[in-house]
């Protein structure tokens, strides 16, 4: 799952190093570790990670 998110975000943010994108995705994913409902975690991770990359707060 994380590979797909990283791949999509790397395509959306070609000026950001791929490793940085992956690091942001993994970090964001861990924010959802305690989530009881896991169905939408991939979507939430992608959205939140993209927001972090746009803001440069990754």
mmCIF file of C-alpha atoms in Angstrom:
data_model
loop_
_atom_site.group_PDB
_atom_site.id
_atom_site.type_symbol
_atom_site.label_atom_id
_atom_site.label_comp_id
_atom_site.label_asym_id
_atom_site.label_seq_id
_atom_site.Cartn_x
_atom_site.Cartn_y
_atom_site.Cartn_z
ATOM 1 C CA UNK A 1 0.000 0.000 0.000
ATOM 2 C CA UNK A 2 2.667 2.512 0.952
ATOM 3 C CA UNK A 3 4.579 1.816 -2.243
ATOM 4 C CA UNK A 4 1.548 2.813 -4.320
ATOM 5 C CA UNK A 5 1.093 6.018 -2.353
ATOM 6 C CA UNK A 6 4.792 6.882 -2.619
ATOM 7 C CA UNK A 7 4.777 6.198 -6.362
ATOM 8 C CA UNK A 8 1.761 8.428 -6.963
ATOM 9 C CA UNK A 9 3.164 11.260 -4.866
ATOM 10 C CA UNK A 10 6.594 10.984 -6.475
ATOM 11 C CA UNK A 11 4.844 11.497 -9.822
ATOM 12 C CA UNK A 12 2.891 14.478 -8.464
ATOM 13 C CA UNK A 13 5.989 16.061 -6.898
ATOM 14 C CA UNK A 14 8.840 15.413 -9.351
ATOM 15 C CA UNK A 15 10.998 18.142 -7.773
ATOM 16 C CA UNK A 16 10.965 16.409 -4.380
ATOM 17 C CA UNK A 17 13.505 13.606 -3.931
ATOM 18 C CA UNK A 18 11.818 10.192 -3.970
ATOM 19 C CA UNK A 19 13.322 9.254 -0.601
ATOM 20 C CA UNK A 20 11.845 12.367 0.989
ATOM 21 C CA UNK A 21 8.418 11.495 -0.421
ATOM 22 C CA UNK A 22 8.733 7.966 0.965
ATOM 23 C CA UNK A 23 9.812 9.292 4.360
ATOM 24 C CA UNK A 24 6.804 11.618 4.489
ATOM 25 C CA UNK A 25 4.446 8.798 3.495
ATOM 26 C CA UNK A 26 5.837 6.449 6.158
ATOM 27 C CA UNK A 27 5.728 9.161 8.812
ATOM 28 C CA UNK A 28 2.162 10.047 7.893
ATOM 29 C CA UNK A 29 1.143 6.375 7.880
ATOM 30 C CA UNK A 30 2.370 5.968 11.451
ATOM 31 C CA UNK A 31 0.020 8.742 12.544
ATOM 32 C CA UNK A 32 -2.803 6.300 11.805
ATOM 33 C CA UNK A 33 -1.335 3.375 13.774
ATOM 34 C CA UNK A 34 -4.105 3.500 16.364
ATOM 35 C CA UNK A 35 -6.963 3.922 13.909
ATOM 36 C CA UNK A 36 -9.725 1.431 14.599
ATOM 37 C CA UNK A 37 -11.110 1.603 11.081
ATOM 38 C CA UNK A 38 -8.398 0.928 8.516
ATOM 39 C CA UNK A 39 -10.472 1.041 5.311
ATOM 40 C CA UNK A 40 -9.562 4.586 4.334
ATOM 41 C CA UNK A 41 -6.048 4.853 5.734
ATOM 42 C CA UNK A 42 -4.411 4.773 2.285
ATOM 43 C CA UNK A 43 -6.541 7.681 1.073
ATOM 44 C CA UNK A 44 -5.944 9.661 4.259
ATOM 45 C CA UNK A 45 -2.197 9.025 4.163
ATOM 46 C CA UNK A 46 -1.961 10.154 0.546
ATOM 47 C CA UNK A 47 -3.960 13.311 1.202
ATOM 48 C CA UNK A 48 -2.096 14.255 4.365
ATOM 49 C CA UNK A 49 1.332 13.451 2.914
ATOM 50 C CA UNK A 50 0.559 15.535 -0.186
ATOM 51 C CA UNK A 51 -0.473 18.433 2.052
ATOM 52 C CA UNK A 52 2.801 18.156 3.967
ATOM 53 C CA UNK A 53 4.794 18.126 0.729
ATOM 54 C CA UNK A 54 2.954 21.181 -0.597
ATOM 55 C CA UNK A 55 3.568 23.087 2.628
ATOM 56 C CA UNK A 56 7.165 21.945 2.724
ATOM 57 C CA UNK A 57 6.740 20.762 6.290
ATOM 58 C CA UNK A 58 7.879 17.265 5.493
#
